[in-house]
Amino acid sequence: RKNDMIKIIENSKDVNEFNYLYEEVGWRAYSYECSKKALDNTLYSISIYDEDKIIGFGRLIGDGICFIYIHDVMVVPSFQSQGIGSMIMNKLLEKVKEIKEENPSVRTYLGSSTGKEGVYEKFGIVKREEVGLGSGMILQNKDDFI
């Protein structure tokens, strides 16, 4: 892939692109209003474009100093395995590094899709149990899971 056609934009708030990516990766997009509020409350985000077409996205959510959560790392399937996800993760982790300058003990979390854990291990992200912490848990909303 010719990287000269790849463009990176920080902190885009384009709800239609966000929802498009959700659908492209097989997740169920939220309503426009929910997605808009989610983007408005995002600490930092990265959008990746091939020319003018969105092909990838990732964001940081949380309180911005003690707890950060890497979330919504998405790459259009036809662009997966081409380094786009790594580009997103590297940009997000650069921002985490900036926050670590202010608080070296900031905790950075990530919830991986099933079977994708290995993708994140190369960035130093490990399972909580591997560092002596409990398992990650989620409040179950039965309507969200099949």
mmCIF file of N, CA and C in Angstrom:
data_model
loop_
_atom_site.group_PDB
_atom_site.id
_atom_site.type_symbol
_atom_site.label_atom_id
_atom_site.label_comp_id
_atom_site.label_asym_id
_atom_site.label_seq_id
_atom_site.Cartn_x
_atom_site.Cartn_y
_atom_site.Cartn_z
ATOM 1 N N ARG A 1 0.863 -1.196 0.000
ATOM 2 C CA ARG A 1 0.000 0.000 0.000
ATOM 3 C C ARG A 1 0.890 1.234 0.000
ATOM 4 N N LYS A 2 0.585 2.175 -0.828
ATOM 5 C CA LYS A 2 1.385 3.395 -0.897
ATOM 6 C C LYS A 2 0.997 4.318 0.254
ATOM 7 N N ASN A 3 1.932 4.522 1.179
ATOM 8 C CA ASN A 3 1.645 5.325 2.358
ATOM 9 C C ASN A 3 1.471 6.811 2.060
ATOM 10 N N ASP A 4 1.848 7.253 0.861
ATOM 11 C CA ASP A 4 1.671 8.667 0.552
ATOM 12 C C ASP A 4 0.193 9.029 0.392
ATOM 13 N N MET A 5 -0.667 8.032 0.260
ATOM 14 C CA MET A 5 -2.100 8.279 0.164
ATOM 15 C C MET A 5 -2.775 8.194 1.535
ATOM 16 N N ILE A 6 -2.024 7.769 2.546
ATOM 17 C CA ILE A 6 -2.558 7.635 3.898
ATOM 18 C C ILE A 6 -2.451 8.973 4.620
ATOM 19 N N LYS A 7 -3.549 9.359 5.238
ATOM 20 C CA LYS A 7 -3.618 10.626 5.956
ATOM 21 C C LYS A 7 -4.105 10.339 7.379
ATOM 22 N N ILE A 8 -3.514 11.004 8.370
ATOM 23 C CA ILE A 8 -3.895 10.840 9.775
ATOM 24 C C ILE A 8 -4.480 12.155 10.279
ATOM 25 N N ILE A 9 -5.652 12.075 10.885
ATOM 26 C CA ILE A 9 -6.287 13.264 11.463
ATOM 27 C C ILE A 9 -6.576 12.981 12.934
ATOM 28 N N GLU A 10 -6.194 13.915 13.793
ATOM 29 C CA GLU A 10 -6.456 13.776 15.222
ATOM 30 C C GLU A 10 -7.795 14.408 15.571
ATOM 31 N N ASN A 11 -8.489 13.763 16.512
ATOM 32 C CA ASN A 11 -9.697 14.304 17.143
ATOM 33 C C ASN A 11 -10.814 14.690 16.178
ATOM 34 N N SER A 12 -11.020 13.872 15.157
ATOM 35 C CA SER A 12 -12.165 14.066 14.268
ATOM 36 C C SER A 12 -13.433 13.691 15.031
ATOM 37 N N LYS A 13 -14.484 14.405 14.780
ATOM 38 C CA LYS A 13 -15.762 14.130 15.458
ATOM 39 C C LYS A 13 -16.836 13.756 14.439
ATOM 40 N N ASP A 14 -16.430 13.105 13.347
ATOM 41 C CA ASP A 14 -17.366 12.774 12.277
ATOM 42 C C ASP A 14 -18.177 11.530 12.642
ATOM 43 N N VAL A 15 -19.414 11.755 13.045
ATOM 44 C CA VAL A 15 -20.285 10.682 13.518
ATOM 45 C C VAL A 15 -20.567 9.673 12.405
ATOM 46 N N ASN A 16 -20.786 10.149 11.195
ATOM 47 C CA ASN A 16 -21.096 9.228 10.094
ATOM 48 C C ASN A 16 -19.926 8.296 9.798
ATOM 49 N N GLU A 17 -18.705 8.815 9.845
ATOM 50 C CA GLU A 17 -17.524 7.959 9.636
ATOM 51 C C GLU A 17 -17.401 6.937 10.767
ATOM 52 N N PHE A 18 -17.612 7.394 11.991
ATOM 53 C CA PHE A 18 -17.535 6.524 13.170
ATOM 54 C C PHE A 18 -18.530 5.363 13.043
ATOM 55 N N ASN A 19 -19.780 5.688 12.728
ATOM 56 C CA ASN A 19 -20.801 4.652 12.591
ATOM 57 C C ASN A 19 -20.529 3.744 11.392
ATOM 58 N N TYR A 20 -20.000 4.301 10.309
ATOM 59 C CA TYR A 20 -19.631 3.509 9.137
ATOM 60 C C TYR A 20 -18.599 2.442 9.527
ATOM 61 N N LEU A 21 -17.582 2.856 10.282
ATOM 62 C CA LEU A 21 -16.545 1.907 10.689
ATOM 63 C C LEU A 21 -17.109 0.824 11.606
ATOM 64 N N TYR A 22 -17.986 1.209 12.515
ATOM 65 C CA TYR A 22 -18.628 0.215 13.385
ATOM 66 C C TYR A 22 -19.291 -0.871 12.548
ATOM 67 N N GLU A 23 -20.030 -0.458 11.540
ATOM 68 C CA GLU A 23 -20.719 -1.429 10.676
ATOM 69 C C GLU A 23 -19.717 -2.247 9.863
ATOM 70 N N GLU A 24 -18.673 -1.606 9.356
ATOM 71 C CA GLU A 24 -17.680 -2.289 8.531
ATOM 72 C C GLU A 24 -16.971 -3.406 9.293
ATOM 73 N N VAL A 25 -16.703 -3.192 10.588
ATOM 74 C CA VAL A 25 -15.986 -4.224 11.352
ATOM 75 C C VAL A 25 -16.942 -5.233 11.987
ATOM 76 N N GLY A 26 -18.241 -5.104 11.696
ATOM 77 C CA GLY A 26 -19.201 -6.089 12.158
ATOM 78 C C GLY A 26 -19.788 -5.829 13.534
ATOM 79 N N TRP A 27 -19.609 -4.615 14.032
ATOM 80 C CA TRP A 27 -20.237 -4.232 15.294
ATOM 81 C C TRP A 27 -21.526 -3.498 14.956
ATOM 82 N N ARG A 28 -22.418 -3.402 15.888
ATOM 83 C CA ARG A 28 -23.670 -2.688 15.650
ATOM 84 C C ARG A 28 -23.470 -1.212 16.012
ATOM 85 N N ALA A 29 -23.621 -0.331 15.038
ATOM 86 C CA ALA A 29 -23.429 1.103 15.279
ATOM 87 C C ALA A 29 -24.508 1.618 16.225
ATOM 88 N N TYR A 30 -24.142 2.610 17.000
ATOM 89 C CA TYR A 30 -25.081 3.272 17.893
ATOM 90 C C TYR A 30 -25.907 4.278 17.090
ATOM 91 N N SER A 31 -26.916 4.849 17.726
ATOM 92 C CA SER A 31 -27.677 5.908 17.077
ATOM 93 C C SER A 31 -26.740 7.099 16.845
ATOM 94 N N TYR A 32 -27.127 7.968 15.941
ATOM 95 C CA TYR A 32 -26.337 9.166 15.655
ATOM 96 C C TYR A 32 -26.086 9.953 16.938
ATOM 97 N N GLU A 33 -27.136 10.128 17.745
ATOM 98 C CA GLU A 33 -27.031 10.920 18.977
ATOM 99 C C GLU A 33 -26.048 10.293 19.966
ATOM 100 N N CYS A 34 -26.120 8.975 20.135
ATOM 101 C CA CYS A 34 -25.191 8.290 21.053
ATOM 102 C C CYS A 34 -23.756 8.408 20.559
ATOM 103 N N SER A 35 -23.557 8.174 19.272
ATOM 104 C CA SER A 35 -22.200 8.252 18.719
ATOM 105 C C SER A 35 -21.646 9.666 18.829
ATOM 106 N N LYS A 36 -22.485 10.677 18.605
ATOM 107 C CA LYS A 36 -22.039 12.066 18.719
ATOM 108 C C LYS A 36 -21.585 12.360 20.149
ATOM 109 N N LYS A 37 -22.365 11.924 21.131
ATOM 110 C CA LYS A 37 -22.001 12.157 22.531
ATOM 111 C C LYS A 37 -20.715 11.406 22.876
ATOM 112 N N ALA A 38 -20.579 10.183 22.369
ATOM 113 C CA ALA A 38 -19.365 9.394 22.610
ATOM 114 C C ALA A 38 -18.136 10.131 22.071
ATOM 115 N N LEU A 39 -18.234 10.640 20.860
ATOM 116 C CA LEU A 39 -17.101 11.358 20.263
ATOM 117 C C LEU A 39 -16.830 12.665 20.998
ATOM 118 N N ASP A 40 -17.892 13.350 21.411
ATOM 119 C CA ASP A 40 -17.721 14.604 22.162
ATOM 120 C C ASP A 40 -17.010 14.359 23.496
ATOM 121 N N ASN A 41 -17.198 13.177 24.077
ATOM 122 C CA ASN A 41 -16.598 12.853 25.378
ATOM 123 C C ASN A 41 -15.285 12.083 25.262
ATOM 124 N N THR A 42 -14.766 11.956 24.056
ATOM 125 C CA THR A 42 -13.506 11.257 23.813
ATOM 126 C C THR A 42 -12.331 12.155 24.213
ATOM 127 N N LEU A 43 -11.332 11.558 24.877
ATOM 128 C CA LEU A 43 -10.130 12.308 25.258
ATOM 129 C C LEU A 43 -9.268 12.636 24.044
ATOM 130 N N TYR A 44 -9.124 11.639 23.171
ATOM 131 C CA TYR A 44 -8.211 11.768 22.035
ATOM 132 C C TYR A 44 -8.581 10.691 21.026
ATOM 133 N N SER A 45 -8.514 11.026 19.747
ATOM 134 C CA SER A 45 -8.786 10.008 18.733
ATOM 135 C C SER A 45 -7.900 10.205 17.507
ATOM 136 N N ILE A 46 -7.786 9.124 16.775
ATOM 137 C CA ILE A 46 -7.019 9.084 15.532
ATOM 138 C C ILE A 46 -7.926 8.529 14.439
ATOM 139 N N SER A 47 -8.002 9.230 13.326
ATOM 140 C CA SER A 47 -8.718 8.731 12.156
ATOM 141 C C SER A 47 -7.700 8.576 11.034
ATOM 142 N N ILE A 48 -7.776 7.456 10.342
ATOM 143 C CA ILE A 48 -6.856 7.167 9.239
ATOM 144 C C ILE A 48 -7.661 7.137 7.946
ATOM 145 N N TYR A 49 -7.136 7.839 6.942
ATOM 146 C CA TYR A 49 -7.809 7.932 5.650
ATOM 147 C C TYR A 49 -6.899 7.414 4.546
ATOM 148 N N ASP A 50 -7.503 6.734 3.587
ATOM 149 C CA ASP A 50 -6.845 6.407 2.325
ATOM 150 C C ASP A 50 -7.394 7.434 1.338
ATOM 151 N N GLU A 51 -6.559 8.395 0.971
ATOM 152 C CA GLU A 51 -7.005 9.588 0.267
ATOM 153 C C GLU A 51 -8.068 10.250 1.144
ATOM 154 N N ASP A 52 -9.334 10.307 0.721
ATOM 155 C CA ASP A 52 -10.351 10.964 1.543
ATOM 156 C C ASP A 52 -11.354 9.987 2.155
ATOM 157 N N LYS A 53 -11.060 8.688 2.104
ATOM 158 C CA LYS A 53 -11.983 7.672 2.617
ATOM 159 C C LYS A 53 -11.474 7.153 3.959
ATOM 160 N N ILE A 54 -12.338 7.209 4.979
ATOM 161 C CA ILE A 54 -11.961 6.701 6.305
ATOM 162 C C ILE A 54 -11.724 5.193 6.225
ATOM 163 N N ILE A 55 -10.591 4.748 6.770
ATOM 164 C CA ILE A 55 -10.296 3.310 6.764
ATOM 165 C C ILE A 55 -9.940 2.799 8.156
ATOM 166 N N GLY A 56 -9.698 3.711 9.101
ATOM 167 C CA GLY A 56 -9.337 3.262 10.444
ATOM 168 C C GLY A 56 -9.576 4.340 11.480
ATOM 169 N N PHE A 57 -9.689 3.900 12.732
ATOM 170 C CA PHE A 57 -9.999 4.809 13.827
ATOM 171 C C PHE A 57 -9.622 4.137 15.139
ATOM 172 N N GLY A 58 -9.286 4.949 16.117
ATOM 173 C CA GLY A 58 -9.088 4.478 17.487
ATOM 174 C C GLY A 58 -9.200 5.667 18.410
ATOM 175 N N ARG A 59 -9.578 5.420 19.670
ATOM 176 C CA ARG A 59 -9.728 6.537 20.592
ATOM 177 C C ARG A 59 -9.344 6.173 22.005
ATOM 178 N N LEU A 60 -9.078 7.213 22.798
ATOM 179 C CA LEU A 60 -8.824 7.081 24.223
ATOM 180 C C LEU A 60 -10.008 7.694 24.954
ATOM 181 N N ILE A 61 -10.502 6.969 25.950
ATOM 182 C CA ILE A 61 -11.549 7.489 26.815
ATOM 183 C C ILE A 61 -11.067 7.346 28.258
ATOM 184 N N GLY A 62 -11.723 7.993 29.191
ATOM 185 C CA GLY A 62 -11.344 7.899 30.593
ATOM 186 C C GLY A 62 -11.217 9.270 31.214
ATOM 187 N N ASP A 63 -10.550 9.330 32.381
ATOM 188 C CA ASP A 63 -10.443 10.615 33.088
ATOM 189 C C ASP A 63 -9.225 11.428 32.656
ATOM 190 N N GLY A 64 -8.364 10.834 31.839
ATOM 191 C CA GLY A 64 -7.260 11.582 31.255
ATOM 192 C C GLY A 64 -6.029 11.723 32.130
ATOM 193 N N ILE A 65 -6.029 11.125 33.326
ATOM 194 C CA ILE A 65 -4.868 11.255 34.201
ATOM 195 C C ILE A 65 -4.612 9.995 35.038
ATOM 196 N N CYS A 66 -5.645 9.358 35.541
ATOM 197 C CA CYS A 66 -5.454 8.145 36.349
ATOM 198 C C CYS A 66 -5.819 6.879 35.577
ATOM 199 N N PHE A 67 -6.896 6.958 34.799
ATOM 200 C CA PHE A 67 -7.381 5.798 34.054
ATOM 201 C C PHE A 67 -7.692 6.186 32.614
ATOM 202 N N ILE A 68 -7.117 5.429 31.694
ATOM 203 C CA ILE A 68 -7.339 5.628 30.263
ATOM 204 C C ILE A 68 -7.743 4.281 29.689
ATOM 205 N N TYR A 69 -8.605 4.327 28.730
ATOM 206 C CA TYR A 69 -9.083 3.119 28.082
ATOM 207 C C TYR A 69 -8.913 3.280 26.579
ATOM 208 N N ILE A 70 -8.151 2.379 25.966
ATOM 209 C CA ILE A 70 -7.997 2.362 24.509
ATOM 210 C C ILE A 70 -9.245 1.669 23.965
ATOM 211 N N HIS A 71 -9.954 2.355 23.097
ATOM 212 C CA HIS A 71 -11.257 1.832 22.688
ATOM 213 C C HIS A 71 -11.511 2.066 21.200
ATOM 214 N N ASP A 72 -12.399 1.255 20.644
ATOM 215 C CA ASP A 72 -12.854 1.413 19.254
ATOM 216 C C ASP A 72 -11.717 1.440 18.241
ATOM 217 N N VAL A 73 -10.743 0.549 18.396
ATOM 218 C CA VAL A 73 -9.701 0.422 17.377
ATOM 219 C C VAL A 73 -10.335 -0.380 16.231
ATOM 220 N N MET A 74 -10.540 0.308 15.115
ATOM 221 C CA MET A 74 -11.272 -0.290 13.987
ATOM 222 C C MET A 74 -10.518 -0.044 12.686
ATOM 223 N N VAL A 75 -10.430 -1.081 11.862
ATOM 224 C CA VAL A 75 -9.840 -0.954 10.522
ATOM 225 C C VAL A 75 -10.776 -1.676 9.550
ATOM 226 N N VAL A 76 -11.135 -0.990 8.472
ATOM 227 C CA VAL A 76 -11.970 -1.589 7.432
ATOM 228 C C VAL A 76 -11.336 -2.919 7.017
ATOM 229 N N PRO A 77 -12.125 -3.993 6.954
ATOM 230 C CA PRO A 77 -11.545 -5.322 6.666
ATOM 231 C C PRO A 77 -10.608 -5.378 5.470
ATOM 232 N N SER A 78 -10.906 -4.692 4.379
ATOM 233 C CA SER A 78 -10.033 -4.763 3.198
ATOM 234 C C SER A 78 -8.685 -4.077 3.420
ATOM 235 N N PHE A 79 -8.543 -3.329 4.528
ATOM 236 C CA PHE A 79 -7.277 -2.663 4.850
ATOM 237 C C PHE A 79 -6.571 -3.312 6.044
ATOM 238 N N GLN A 80 -7.164 -4.377 6.592
ATOM 239 C CA GLN A 80 -6.527 -5.045 7.721
ATOM 240 C C GLN A 80 -5.268 -5.776 7.267
ATOM 241 N N SER A 81 -4.367 -5.999 8.217
ATOM 242 C CA SER A 81 -3.079 -6.668 7.962
ATOM 243 C C SER A 81 -2.184 -5.857 7.027
ATOM 244 N N GLN A 82 -2.340 -4.537 7.031
ATOM 245 C CA GLN A 82 -1.487 -3.662 6.216
ATOM 246 C C GLN A 82 -0.808 -2.600 7.076
ATOM 247 N N GLY A 83 -0.830 -2.784 8.391
ATOM 248 C CA GLY A 83 -0.147 -1.851 9.275
ATOM 249 C C GLY A 83 -0.990 -0.674 9.746
ATOM 250 N N ILE A 84 -2.244 -0.613 9.331
ATOM 251 C CA ILE A 84 -3.108 0.508 9.719
ATOM 252 C C ILE A 84 -3.419 0.445 11.215
ATOM 253 N N GLY A 85 -3.741 -0.743 11.707
ATOM 254 C CA GLY A 85 -4.018 -0.915 13.137
ATOM 255 C C GLY A 85 -2.810 -0.556 13.985
ATOM 256 N N SER A 86 -1.630 -0.939 13.537
ATOM 257 C CA SER A 86 -0.398 -0.588 14.257
ATOM 258 C C SER A 86 -0.185 0.921 14.260
ATOM 259 N N MET A 87 -0.491 1.559 13.143
ATOM 260 C CA MET A 87 -0.374 3.015 13.052
ATOM 261 C C MET A 87 -1.293 3.671 14.097
ATOM 262 N N ILE A 88 -2.515 3.173 14.195
ATOM 263 C CA ILE A 88 -3.484 3.704 15.170
ATOM 264 C C ILE A 88 -2.966 3.486 16.586
ATOM 265 N N MET A 89 -2.557 2.267 16.896
ATOM 266 C CA MET A 89 -2.085 1.951 18.250
ATOM 267 C C MET A 89 -0.866 2.794 18.618
ATOM 268 N N ASN A 90 0.064 2.951 17.696
ATOM 269 C CA ASN A 90 1.263 3.747 17.988
ATOM 270 C C ASN A 90 0.906 5.199 18.308
ATOM 271 N N LYS A 91 -0.040 5.774 17.565
ATOM 272 C CA LYS A 91 -0.461 7.156 17.829
ATOM 273 C C LYS A 91 -1.167 7.254 19.182
ATOM 274 N N LEU A 92 -2.017 6.293 19.495
ATOM 275 C CA LEU A 92 -2.716 6.309 20.787
ATOM 276 C C LEU A 92 -1.720 6.162 21.930
ATOM 277 N N LEU A 93 -0.736 5.287 21.754
ATOM 278 C CA LEU A 93 0.254 5.068 22.817
ATOM 279 C C LEU A 93 1.200 6.258 22.966
ATOM 280 N N GLU A 94 1.421 7.017 21.895
ATOM 281 C CA GLU A 94 2.193 8.265 22.019
ATOM 282 C C GLU A 94 1.464 9.229 22.952
ATOM 283 N N LYS A 95 0.142 9.313 22.812
ATOM 284 C CA LYS A 95 -0.662 10.192 23.672
ATOM 285 C C LYS A 95 -0.636 9.677 25.116
ATOM 286 N N VAL A 96 -0.701 8.357 25.301
ATOM 287 C CA VAL A 96 -0.604 7.782 26.649
ATOM 288 C C VAL A 96 0.739 8.155 27.271
ATOM 289 N N LYS A 97 1.803 8.103 26.467
ATOM 290 C CA LYS A 97 3.140 8.455 26.957
ATOM 291 C C LYS A 97 3.173 9.910 27.444
ATOM 292 N N GLU A 98 2.503 10.800 26.734
ATOM 293 C CA GLU A 98 2.414 12.202 27.176
ATOM 294 C C GLU A 98 1.725 12.298 28.536
ATOM 295 N N ILE A 99 0.650 11.545 28.705
ATOM 296 C CA ILE A 99 -0.087 11.555 29.977
ATOM 297 C C ILE A 99 0.781 10.975 31.087
ATOM 298 N N LYS A 100 1.595 9.959 30.750
ATOM 299 C CA LYS A 100 2.488 9.349 31.741
ATOM 300 C C LYS A 100 3.530 10.330 32.258
ATOM 301 N N GLU A 101 3.848 11.347 31.470
ATOM 302 C CA GLU A 101 4.788 12.366 31.949
ATOM 303 C C GLU A 101 4.195 13.122 33.130
ATOM 304 N N GLU A 102 2.887 13.288 33.135
ATOM 305 C CA GLU A 102 2.203 13.965 34.233
ATOM 306 C C GLU A 102 1.889 13.003 35.383
ATOM 307 N N ASN A 103 1.531 11.770 35.061
ATOM 308 C CA ASN A 103 1.244 10.751 36.066
ATOM 309 C C ASN A 103 1.821 9.414 35.609
ATOM 310 N N PRO A 104 3.057 9.095 36.054
ATOM 311 C CA PRO A 104 3.710 7.860 35.600
ATOM 312 C C PRO A 104 2.932 6.586 35.934
ATOM 313 N N SER A 105 2.016 6.638 36.905
ATOM 314 C CA SER A 105 1.284 5.420 37.270
ATOM 315 C C SER A 105 -0.113 5.349 36.653
ATOM 316 N N VAL A 106 -0.352 6.139 35.599
ATOM 317 C CA VAL A 106 -1.644 6.053 34.914
ATOM 318 C C VAL A 106 -1.879 4.603 34.475
ATOM 319 N N ARG A 107 -3.115 4.129 34.659
ATOM 320 C CA ARG A 107 -3.464 2.766 34.222
ATOM 321 C C ARG A 107 -4.147 2.860 32.875
ATOM 322 N N THR A 108 -3.648 2.095 31.916
ATOM 323 C CA THR A 108 -4.191 2.096 30.562
ATOM 324 C C THR A 108 -4.792 0.728 30.271
ATOM 325 N N TYR A 109 -6.084 0.736 29.982
ATOM 326 C CA TYR A 109 -6.831 -0.497 29.742
ATOM 327 C C TYR A 109 -7.225 -0.619 28.277
ATOM 328 N N LEU A 110 -7.531 -1.846 27.875
ATOM 329 C CA LEU A 110 -8.017 -2.131 26.539
ATOM 330 C C LEU A 110 -8.885 -3.374 26.622
ATOM 331 N N GLY A 111 -10.034 -3.340 25.988
ATOM 332 C CA GLY A 111 -10.875 -4.533 25.882
ATOM 333 C C GLY A 111 -10.771 -5.065 24.467
ATOM 334 N N SER A 112 -10.202 -6.222 24.319
ATOM 335 C CA SER A 112 -9.991 -6.802 22.995
ATOM 336 C C SER A 112 -11.217 -7.592 22.556
ATOM 337 N N SER A 113 -11.486 -7.574 21.261
ATOM 338 C CA SER A 113 -12.486 -8.485 20.710
ATOM 339 C C SER A 113 -11.953 -9.900 20.850
ATOM 340 N N THR A 114 -12.848 -10.852 20.986
ATOM 341 C CA THR A 114 -12.463 -12.255 21.135
ATOM 342 C C THR A 114 -11.553 -12.688 19.992
ATOM 343 N N GLY A 115 -10.430 -13.290 20.350
ATOM 344 C CA GLY A 115 -9.500 -13.804 19.361
ATOM 345 C C GLY A 115 -8.502 -12.782 18.832
ATOM 346 N N LYS A 116 -8.645 -11.531 19.234
ATOM 347 C CA LYS A 116 -7.746 -10.478 18.737
ATOM 348 C C LYS A 116 -6.698 -10.075 19.775
ATOM 349 N N GLU A 117 -6.653 -10.760 20.909
ATOM 350 C CA GLU A 117 -5.736 -10.379 21.978
ATOM 351 C C GLU A 117 -4.280 -10.310 21.515
ATOM 352 N N GLY A 118 -3.887 -11.244 20.672
ATOM 353 C CA GLY A 118 -2.505 -11.296 20.192
ATOM 354 C C GLY A 118 -2.089 -10.048 19.427
ATOM 355 N N VAL A 119 -3.037 -9.395 18.789
ATOM 356 C CA VAL A 119 -2.756 -8.171 18.043
ATOM 357 C C VAL A 119 -2.177 -7.113 18.981
ATOM 358 N N TYR A 120 -2.684 -7.078 20.213
ATOM 359 C CA TYR A 120 -2.307 -6.017 21.151
ATOM 360 C C TYR A 120 -1.090 -6.366 22.003
ATOM 361 N N GLU A 121 -0.762 -7.637 22.094
ATOM 362 C CA GLU A 121 0.369 -8.056 22.933
ATOM 363 C C GLU A 121 1.685 -7.451 22.460
ATOM 364 N N LYS A 122 1.841 -7.257 21.151
ATOM 365 C CA LYS A 122 3.098 -6.694 20.638
ATOM 366 C C LYS A 122 3.297 -5.238 21.054
ATOM 367 N N PHE A 123 2.226 -4.622 21.591
ATOM 368 C CA PHE A 123 2.328 -3.239 22.085
ATOM 369 C C PHE A 123 2.517 -3.201 23.606
ATOM 370 N N GLY A 124 2.757 -4.375 24.208
ATOM 371 C CA GLY A 124 2.984 -4.419 25.649
ATOM 372 C C GLY A 124 1.706 -4.509 26.463
ATOM 373 N N ILE A 125 0.608 -4.791 25.816
ATOM 374 C CA ILE A 125 -0.665 -4.921 26.522
ATOM 375 C C ILE A 125 -0.840 -6.386 26.899
ATOM 376 N N VAL A 126 -1.049 -6.613 28.198
ATOM 377 C CA VAL A 126 -1.150 -7.979 28.713
ATOM 378 C C VAL A 126 -2.491 -8.143 29.423
ATOM 379 N N LYS A 127 -2.849 -9.391 29.663
ATOM 380 C CA LYS A 127 -4.054 -9.672 30.442
ATOM 381 C C LYS A 127 -3.806 -9.256 31.889
ATOM 382 N N ARG A 128 -4.828 -8.712 32.542
ATOM 383 C CA ARG A 128 -4.686 -8.236 33.920
ATOM 384 C C ARG A 128 -4.129 -9.329 34.842
ATOM 385 N N GLU A 129 -4.558 -10.557 34.642
ATOM 386 C CA GLU A 129 -4.085 -11.655 35.488
ATOM 387 C C GLU A 129 -2.570 -11.823 35.398
ATOM 388 N N GLU A 130 -1.988 -11.491 34.231
ATOM 389 C CA GLU A 130 -0.552 -11.653 34.026
ATOM 390 C C GLU A 130 0.277 -10.694 34.867
ATOM 391 N N VAL A 131 -0.347 -9.639 35.395
ATOM 392 C CA VAL A 131 0.379 -8.685 36.234
ATOM 393 C C VAL A 131 -0.190 -8.664 37.661
ATOM 394 N N GLY A 132 -0.849 -9.763 38.044
ATOM 395 C CA GLY A 132 -1.317 -9.910 39.416
ATOM 396 C C GLY A 132 -2.584 -9.154 39.758
ATOM 397 N N LEU A 133 -3.340 -8.754 38.741
ATOM 398 C CA LEU A 133 -4.613 -8.079 38.982
ATOM 399 C C LEU A 133 -5.755 -9.048 38.660
ATOM 400 N N GLY A 134 -6.942 -8.723 39.083
ATOM 401 C CA GLY A 134 -8.100 -9.568 38.781
ATOM 402 C C GLY A 134 -8.453 -9.509 37.308
ATOM 403 N N SER A 135 -9.461 -10.288 36.950
ATOM 404 C CA SER A 135 -9.883 -10.297 35.552
ATOM 405 C C SER A 135 -10.670 -9.036 35.243
ATOM 406 N N GLY A 136 -10.643 -8.627 33.989
ATOM 407 C CA GLY A 136 -11.489 -7.519 33.555
ATOM 408 C C GLY A 136 -12.931 -8.001 33.560
ATOM 409 N N MET A 137 -13.828 -7.159 33.974
ATOM 410 C CA MET A 137 -15.236 -7.540 34.046
ATOM 411 C C MET A 137 -16.088 -6.463 33.390
ATOM 412 N N ILE A 138 -17.338 -6.826 33.086
ATOM 413 C CA ILE A 138 -18.251 -5.902 32.422
ATOM 414 C C ILE A 138 -19.637 -6.086 33.015
ATOM 415 N N LEU A 139 -20.361 -5.000 33.148
ATOM 416 C CA LEU A 139 -21.751 -5.065 33.567
ATOM 417 C C LEU A 139 -22.550 -5.609 32.400
ATOM 418 N N GLN A 140 -23.209 -6.718 32.606
ATOM 419 C CA GLN A 140 -23.898 -7.375 31.500
ATOM 420 C C GLN A 140 -25.240 -6.728 31.217
ATOM 421 N N ASN A 141 -25.427 -6.381 29.956
ATOM 422 C CA ASN A 141 -26.707 -5.928 29.441
ATOM 423 C C ASN A 141 -27.125 -7.012 28.466
ATOM 424 N N LYS A 142 -28.041 -7.867 28.887
ATOM 425 C CA LYS A 142 -28.386 -9.058 28.108
ATOM 426 C C LYS A 142 -28.797 -8.748 26.673
ATOM 427 N N ASP A 143 -29.311 -7.537 26.413
ATOM 428 C CA ASP A 143 -29.719 -7.183 25.058
ATOM 429 C C ASP A 143 -28.524 -7.009 24.114
ATOM 430 N N ASP A 144 -27.331 -6.771 24.687
ATOM 431 C CA ASP A 144 -26.158 -6.505 23.863
ATOM 432 C C ASP A 144 -25.436 -7.760 23.395
ATOM 433 N N PHE A 145 -25.702 -8.878 24.046
ATOM 434 C CA PHE A 145 -24.931 -10.090 23.752
ATOM 435 C C PHE A 145 -25.861 -11.198 23.306
ATOM 436 N N ILE A 146 -25.402 -11.937 22.311
ATOM 437 C CA ILE A 146 -26.215 -13.038 21.779
ATOM 438 C C ILE A 146 -25.602 -14.352 22.200
#
